[in-house]
Short mmCIF file of C-alpha atoms in Angstrom, two decimals:
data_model
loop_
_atom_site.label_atom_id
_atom_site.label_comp_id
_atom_site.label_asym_id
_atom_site.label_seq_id
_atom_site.Cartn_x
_atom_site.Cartn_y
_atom_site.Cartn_z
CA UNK A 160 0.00 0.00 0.00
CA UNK A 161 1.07 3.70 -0.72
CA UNK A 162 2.44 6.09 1.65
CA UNK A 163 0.99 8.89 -0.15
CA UNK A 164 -2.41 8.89 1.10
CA UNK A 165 -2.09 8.71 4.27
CA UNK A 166 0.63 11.10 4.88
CA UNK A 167 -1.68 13.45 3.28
CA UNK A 168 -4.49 13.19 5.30
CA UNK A 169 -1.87 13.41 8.06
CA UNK A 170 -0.88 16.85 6.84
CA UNK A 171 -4.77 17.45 6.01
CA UNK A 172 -5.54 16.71 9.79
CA UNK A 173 -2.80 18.98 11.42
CA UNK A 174 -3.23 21.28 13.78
CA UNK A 175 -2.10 24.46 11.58
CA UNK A 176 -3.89 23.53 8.49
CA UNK A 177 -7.39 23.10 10.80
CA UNK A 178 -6.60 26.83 11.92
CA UNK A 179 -5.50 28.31 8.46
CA UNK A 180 -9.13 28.81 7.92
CA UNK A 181 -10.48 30.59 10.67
CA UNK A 182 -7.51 32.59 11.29
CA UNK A 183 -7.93 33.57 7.00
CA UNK A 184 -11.46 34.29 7.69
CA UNK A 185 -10.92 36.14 10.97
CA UNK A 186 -8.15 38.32 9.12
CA UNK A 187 -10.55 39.05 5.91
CA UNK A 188 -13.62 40.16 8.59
CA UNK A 189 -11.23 42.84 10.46
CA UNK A 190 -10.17 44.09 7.20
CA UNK A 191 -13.56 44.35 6.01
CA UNK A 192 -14.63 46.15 9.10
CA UNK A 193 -11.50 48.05 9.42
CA UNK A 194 -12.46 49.68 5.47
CA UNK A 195 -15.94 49.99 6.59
CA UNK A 196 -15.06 52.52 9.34
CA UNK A 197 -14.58 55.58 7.19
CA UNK A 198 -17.70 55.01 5.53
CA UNK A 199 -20.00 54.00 8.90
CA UNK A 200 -18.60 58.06 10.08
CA UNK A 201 -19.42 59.66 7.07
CA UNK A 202 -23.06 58.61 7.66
CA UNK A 203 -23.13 59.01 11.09
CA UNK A 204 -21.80 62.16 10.42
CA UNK A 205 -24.09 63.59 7.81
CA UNK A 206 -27.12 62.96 10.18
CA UNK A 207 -25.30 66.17 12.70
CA UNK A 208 -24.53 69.77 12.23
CA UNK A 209 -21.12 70.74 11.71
CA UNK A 210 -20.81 72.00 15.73
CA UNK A 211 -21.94 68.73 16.68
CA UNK A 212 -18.73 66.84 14.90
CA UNK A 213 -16.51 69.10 16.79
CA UNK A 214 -18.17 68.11 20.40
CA UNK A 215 -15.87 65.98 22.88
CA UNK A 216 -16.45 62.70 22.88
CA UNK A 217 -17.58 63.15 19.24
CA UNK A 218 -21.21 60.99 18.24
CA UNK A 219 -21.17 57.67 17.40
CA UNK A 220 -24.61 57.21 16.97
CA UNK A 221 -26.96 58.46 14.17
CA UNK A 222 -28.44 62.48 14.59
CA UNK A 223 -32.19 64.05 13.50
CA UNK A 224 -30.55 66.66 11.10
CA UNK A 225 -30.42 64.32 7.80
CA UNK A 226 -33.15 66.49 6.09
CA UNK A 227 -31.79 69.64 7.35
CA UNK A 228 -28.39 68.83 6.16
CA UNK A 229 -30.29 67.85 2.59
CA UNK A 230 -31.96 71.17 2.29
CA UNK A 231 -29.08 72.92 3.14
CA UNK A 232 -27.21 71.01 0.35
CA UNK A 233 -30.04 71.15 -2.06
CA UNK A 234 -30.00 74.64 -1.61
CA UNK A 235 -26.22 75.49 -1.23
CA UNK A 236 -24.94 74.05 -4.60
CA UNK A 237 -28.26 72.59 -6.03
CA UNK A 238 -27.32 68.43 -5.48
CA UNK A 239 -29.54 66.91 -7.42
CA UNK A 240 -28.79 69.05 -10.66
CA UNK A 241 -25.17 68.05 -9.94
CA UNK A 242 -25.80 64.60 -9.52
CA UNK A 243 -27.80 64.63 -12.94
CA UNK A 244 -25.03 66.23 -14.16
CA UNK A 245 -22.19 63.81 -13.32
CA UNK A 246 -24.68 60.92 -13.72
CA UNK A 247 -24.89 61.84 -17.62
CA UNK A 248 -21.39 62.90 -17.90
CA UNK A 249 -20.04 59.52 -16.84
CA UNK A 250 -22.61 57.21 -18.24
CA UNK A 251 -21.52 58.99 -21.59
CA UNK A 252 -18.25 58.53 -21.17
CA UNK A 253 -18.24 55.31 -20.06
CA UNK A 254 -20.09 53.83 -23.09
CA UNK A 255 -18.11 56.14 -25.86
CA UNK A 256 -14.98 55.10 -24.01
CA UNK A 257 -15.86 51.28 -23.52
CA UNK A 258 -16.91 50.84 -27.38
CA UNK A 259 -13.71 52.19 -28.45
CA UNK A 260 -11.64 50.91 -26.40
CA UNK A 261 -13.22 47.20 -27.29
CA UNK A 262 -12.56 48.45 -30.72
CA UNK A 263 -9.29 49.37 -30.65
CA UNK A 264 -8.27 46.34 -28.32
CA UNK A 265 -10.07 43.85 -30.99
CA UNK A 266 -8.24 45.51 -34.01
CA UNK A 267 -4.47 45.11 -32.26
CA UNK A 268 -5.30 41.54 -30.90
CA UNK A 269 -6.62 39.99 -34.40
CA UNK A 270 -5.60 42.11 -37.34
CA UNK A 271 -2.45 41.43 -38.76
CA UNK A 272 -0.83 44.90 -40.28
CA UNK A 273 2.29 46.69 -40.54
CA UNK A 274 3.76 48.64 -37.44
CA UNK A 275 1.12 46.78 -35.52
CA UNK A 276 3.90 46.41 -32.76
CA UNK A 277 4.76 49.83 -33.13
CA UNK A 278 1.42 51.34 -32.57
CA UNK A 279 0.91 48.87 -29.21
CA UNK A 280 4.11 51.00 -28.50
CA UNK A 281 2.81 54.28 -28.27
CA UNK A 282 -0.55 53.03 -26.58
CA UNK A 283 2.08 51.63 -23.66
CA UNK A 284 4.16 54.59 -23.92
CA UNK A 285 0.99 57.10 -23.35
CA UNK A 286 -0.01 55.33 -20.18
CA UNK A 287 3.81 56.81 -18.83
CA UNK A 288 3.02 60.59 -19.33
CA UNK A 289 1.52 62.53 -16.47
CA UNK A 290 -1.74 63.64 -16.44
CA UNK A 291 -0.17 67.21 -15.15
CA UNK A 292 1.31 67.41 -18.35
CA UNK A 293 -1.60 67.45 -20.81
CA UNK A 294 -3.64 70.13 -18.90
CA UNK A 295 -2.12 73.19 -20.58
CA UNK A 296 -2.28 72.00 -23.97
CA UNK A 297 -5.73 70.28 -23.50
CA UNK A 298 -6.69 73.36 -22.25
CA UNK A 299 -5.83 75.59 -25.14
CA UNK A 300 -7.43 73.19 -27.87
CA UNK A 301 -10.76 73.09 -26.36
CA UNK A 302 -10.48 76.96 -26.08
CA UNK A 303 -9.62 77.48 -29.44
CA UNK A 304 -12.53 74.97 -30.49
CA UNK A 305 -14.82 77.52 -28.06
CA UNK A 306 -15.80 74.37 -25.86
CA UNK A 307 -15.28 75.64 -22.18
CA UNK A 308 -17.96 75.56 -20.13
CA UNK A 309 -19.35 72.61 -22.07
CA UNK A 310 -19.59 68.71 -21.14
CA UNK A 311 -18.18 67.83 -24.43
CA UNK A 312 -14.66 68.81 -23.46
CA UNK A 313 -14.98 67.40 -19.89
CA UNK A 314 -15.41 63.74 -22.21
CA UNK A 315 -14.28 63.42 -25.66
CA UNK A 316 -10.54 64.45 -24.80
CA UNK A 317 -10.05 61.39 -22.35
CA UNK A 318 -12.25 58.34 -24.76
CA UNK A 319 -9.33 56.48 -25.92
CA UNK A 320 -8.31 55.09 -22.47
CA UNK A 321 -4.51 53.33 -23.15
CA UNK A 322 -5.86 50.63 -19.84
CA UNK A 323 -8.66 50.04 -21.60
CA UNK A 324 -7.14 49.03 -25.31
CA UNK A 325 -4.67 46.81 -23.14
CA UNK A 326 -7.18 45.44 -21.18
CA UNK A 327 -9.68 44.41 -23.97
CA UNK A 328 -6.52 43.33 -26.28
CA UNK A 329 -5.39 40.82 -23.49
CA UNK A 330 -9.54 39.41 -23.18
CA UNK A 331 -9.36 39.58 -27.12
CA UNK A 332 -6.30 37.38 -27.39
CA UNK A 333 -7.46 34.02 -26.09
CA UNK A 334 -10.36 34.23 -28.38
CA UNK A 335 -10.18 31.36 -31.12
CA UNK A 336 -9.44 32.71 -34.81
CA UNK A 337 -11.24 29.72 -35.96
CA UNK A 338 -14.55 31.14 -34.75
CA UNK A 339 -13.74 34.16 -36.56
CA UNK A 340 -12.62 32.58 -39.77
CA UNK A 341 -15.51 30.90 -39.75
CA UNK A 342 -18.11 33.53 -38.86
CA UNK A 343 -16.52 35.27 -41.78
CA UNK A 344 -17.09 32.30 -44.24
CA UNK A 345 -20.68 32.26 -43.01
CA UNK A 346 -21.08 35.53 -44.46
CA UNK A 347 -20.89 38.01 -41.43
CA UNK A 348 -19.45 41.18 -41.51
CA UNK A 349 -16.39 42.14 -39.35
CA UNK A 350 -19.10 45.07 -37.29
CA UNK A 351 -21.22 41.73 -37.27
CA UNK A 352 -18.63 39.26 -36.09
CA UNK A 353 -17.56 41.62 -33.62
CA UNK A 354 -20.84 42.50 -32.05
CA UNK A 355 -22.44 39.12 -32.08
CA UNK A 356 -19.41 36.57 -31.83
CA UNK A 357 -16.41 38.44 -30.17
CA UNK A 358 -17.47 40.91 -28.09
CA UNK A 359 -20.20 38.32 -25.89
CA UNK A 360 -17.20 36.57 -24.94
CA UNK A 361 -15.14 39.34 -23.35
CA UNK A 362 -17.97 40.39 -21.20
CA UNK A 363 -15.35 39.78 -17.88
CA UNK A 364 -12.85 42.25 -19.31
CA UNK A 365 -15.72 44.38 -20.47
CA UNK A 366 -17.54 44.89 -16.83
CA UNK A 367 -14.29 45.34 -15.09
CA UNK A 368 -13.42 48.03 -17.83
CA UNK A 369 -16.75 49.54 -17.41
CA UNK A 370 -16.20 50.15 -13.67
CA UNK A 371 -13.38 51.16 -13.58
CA UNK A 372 -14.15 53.84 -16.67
CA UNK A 373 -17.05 55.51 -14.63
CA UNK A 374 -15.02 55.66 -11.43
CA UNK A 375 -13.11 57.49 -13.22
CA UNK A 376 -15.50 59.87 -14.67
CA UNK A 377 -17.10 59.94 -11.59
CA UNK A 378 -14.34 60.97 -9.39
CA UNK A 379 -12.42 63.78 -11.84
CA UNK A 380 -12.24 66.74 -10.49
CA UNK A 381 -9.14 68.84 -11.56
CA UNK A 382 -10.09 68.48 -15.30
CA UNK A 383 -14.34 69.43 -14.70
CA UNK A 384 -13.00 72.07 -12.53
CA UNK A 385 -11.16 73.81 -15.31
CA UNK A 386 -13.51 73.06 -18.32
CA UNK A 387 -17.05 73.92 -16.16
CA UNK A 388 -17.13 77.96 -14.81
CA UNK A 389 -20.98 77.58 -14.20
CA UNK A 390 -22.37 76.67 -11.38
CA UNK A 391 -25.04 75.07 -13.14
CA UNK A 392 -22.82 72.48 -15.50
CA UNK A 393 -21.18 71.30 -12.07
CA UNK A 394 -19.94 68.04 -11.44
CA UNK A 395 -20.53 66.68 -7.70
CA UNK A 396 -16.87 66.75 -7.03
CA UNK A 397 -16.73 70.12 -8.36
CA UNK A 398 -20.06 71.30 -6.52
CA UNK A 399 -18.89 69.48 -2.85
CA UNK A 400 -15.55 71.79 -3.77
CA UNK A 401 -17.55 74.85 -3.04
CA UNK A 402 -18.54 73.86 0.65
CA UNK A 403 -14.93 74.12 1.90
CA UNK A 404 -13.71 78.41 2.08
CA UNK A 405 -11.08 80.30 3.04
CA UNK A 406 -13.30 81.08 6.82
CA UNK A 407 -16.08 78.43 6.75
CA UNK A 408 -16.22 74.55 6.27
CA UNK A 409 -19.29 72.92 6.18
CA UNK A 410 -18.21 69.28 7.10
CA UNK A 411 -21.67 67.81 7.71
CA UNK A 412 -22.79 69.31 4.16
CA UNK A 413 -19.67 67.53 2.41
CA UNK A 414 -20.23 64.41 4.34
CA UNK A 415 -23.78 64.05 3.21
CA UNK A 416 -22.74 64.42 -0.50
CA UNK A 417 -19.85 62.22 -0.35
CA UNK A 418 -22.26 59.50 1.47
CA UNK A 419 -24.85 60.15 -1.73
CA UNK A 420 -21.65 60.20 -4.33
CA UNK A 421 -20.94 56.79 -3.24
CA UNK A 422 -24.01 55.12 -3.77
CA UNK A 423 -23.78 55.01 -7.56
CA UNK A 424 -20.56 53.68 -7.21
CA UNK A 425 -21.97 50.91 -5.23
CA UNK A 426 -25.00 50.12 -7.75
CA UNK A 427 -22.49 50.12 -10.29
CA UNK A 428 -19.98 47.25 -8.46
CA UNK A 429 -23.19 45.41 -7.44
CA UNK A 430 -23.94 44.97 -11.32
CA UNK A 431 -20.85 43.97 -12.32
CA UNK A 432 -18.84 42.39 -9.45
CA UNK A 433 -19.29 39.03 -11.06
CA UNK A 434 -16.98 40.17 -13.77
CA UNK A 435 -14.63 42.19 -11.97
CA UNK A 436 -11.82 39.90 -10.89
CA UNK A 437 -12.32 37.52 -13.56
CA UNK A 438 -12.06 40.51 -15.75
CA UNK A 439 -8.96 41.79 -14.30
CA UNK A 440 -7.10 37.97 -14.45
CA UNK A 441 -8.60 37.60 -18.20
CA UNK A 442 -5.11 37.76 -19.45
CA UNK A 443 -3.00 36.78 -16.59
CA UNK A 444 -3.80 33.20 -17.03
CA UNK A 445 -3.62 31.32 -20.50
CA UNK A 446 -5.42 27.63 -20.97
#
């Protein structure tokens, strides 16, 4: 008889490989709670006036002034305008920049042409220069186009996202070419093949690329802060910007609209979670 088996169900039944799962578990659940602090003040937070927050021992429990601190808010920078605002904003940009990046990612993975390698070049080498850098020059071509103050120069200068060509080529490379071929010999067009065939089977890469697009949209604030000059094309970064001055900080105000910024955010992971992480190790692993 072999030795194998039971030495491992020796090493199965030891002591440390019994407690390797609790002590795993026990170490995720202090994390989790540990990140949910931050998030458990802000609403605790946004329920109190800004005097209370300053108070010795400070509250830990929920306040009455949620719908006082929501008027106030409402009527400070106009919230829900804002929130349409950035809701439209990044839904647009997500889409634009998700279709063209899917694009872009399918042409470099499965088209053979010359200075293909080169051109997967410069997308790598644009993902090195600083966003700092672009800002001047950005700036000057959408005011010679006469676009400040308007959304489409908060979106069309950032579609072609260098992580998202990468991202889609890598989901785009395991793909079989014999599908394709044969899609083709079937008679489908490449806008076709690509819609129908291709792109169903990249939906992984796809949802992780489509949160992490409208995060981004979501959270810019340096570029809607130069573009927008009107209170009324505001982002909600932008808007919560205007609580904090030079004499007066309204910190119950700005933790109420962060708490409400968030919850898109949240809808948005909920929907797509299942492809997140398989989306993000697309490429990473090959069959």
């Amino acid at each position: 008889m072999s030795t194998a088996a039971p030495a491992r169900d020796a090493v199965r039944r030891s002591p440390a490989r019994r407690l390797a799962g609790p002590a795993v578990g026990l170490v995720l659940v202090a994390g989790a709670v540990i990140s949910l602090v931050p998030f458990a003040w802000m609403a605790i937070a946004s329920t109190h006036s800004t005097a209370d927050l300053f108070r010795s021992p400070p509250p830990l429990v929920p306040g009455g002034r949620l719908l006082d601190n929501l008027a106030r808010l409402e009527e400070t920078v106009g919230f829900s305008r804002v929130m349409l605002n950035s809701v439209g904003i990044a839904l647009v940009h997500t889409a634009l920049s998700a279709l063209i990046s899917a694009m872009c990612g399918y042409g470099l993975a499965k088209f053979r042409f010359r200075g293909r390698g080169l051109l997967l070049g410069v997308v790598l080498a644009t993902m090195m220069i600083p966003f700092q850098v672009l800002l001047v020059p950005l700036f000057q071509m959408m005011a010679s186009l006469g676009w400040v103050n308007t959304y489409q120069a908060v979106v069309l200068p950032f579609l072609a996202s260098s992580f998202g060509i990468l991202l889609m080529r890598q989901g785009f490379l395991d793909f079989p070419d014999e599908l394709l071929e044969s899609a083709r010999i079937d008679g489908s067009g490449e806008l076709r093949t690509f819609y129908t065939v291709v792109l169903p089977c990249v939906r992984p890469q796809l949802g992780a690329l489509v949160i992490f697009t409208f995060m981004s949209a979501w959270n810019s604030f340096i570029w809607p802060l130069l573009m927008l000059n009107s209170e009324d094309a505001y982002t909600v970064p932008v808007a919560l910007n205007t609580l904090t001055g030079l004499s007066r900080v309204d910190h119950s105000g700005l933790m109420l609209g962060s708490l409400l910024a968030t919850l898109p955010l949240l809808l948005l992971f909920l929907c797509f979670q299942r492809h997140f992480v398989s989306g993000l190790l697309g490429g990473a692993v090959k069959q």
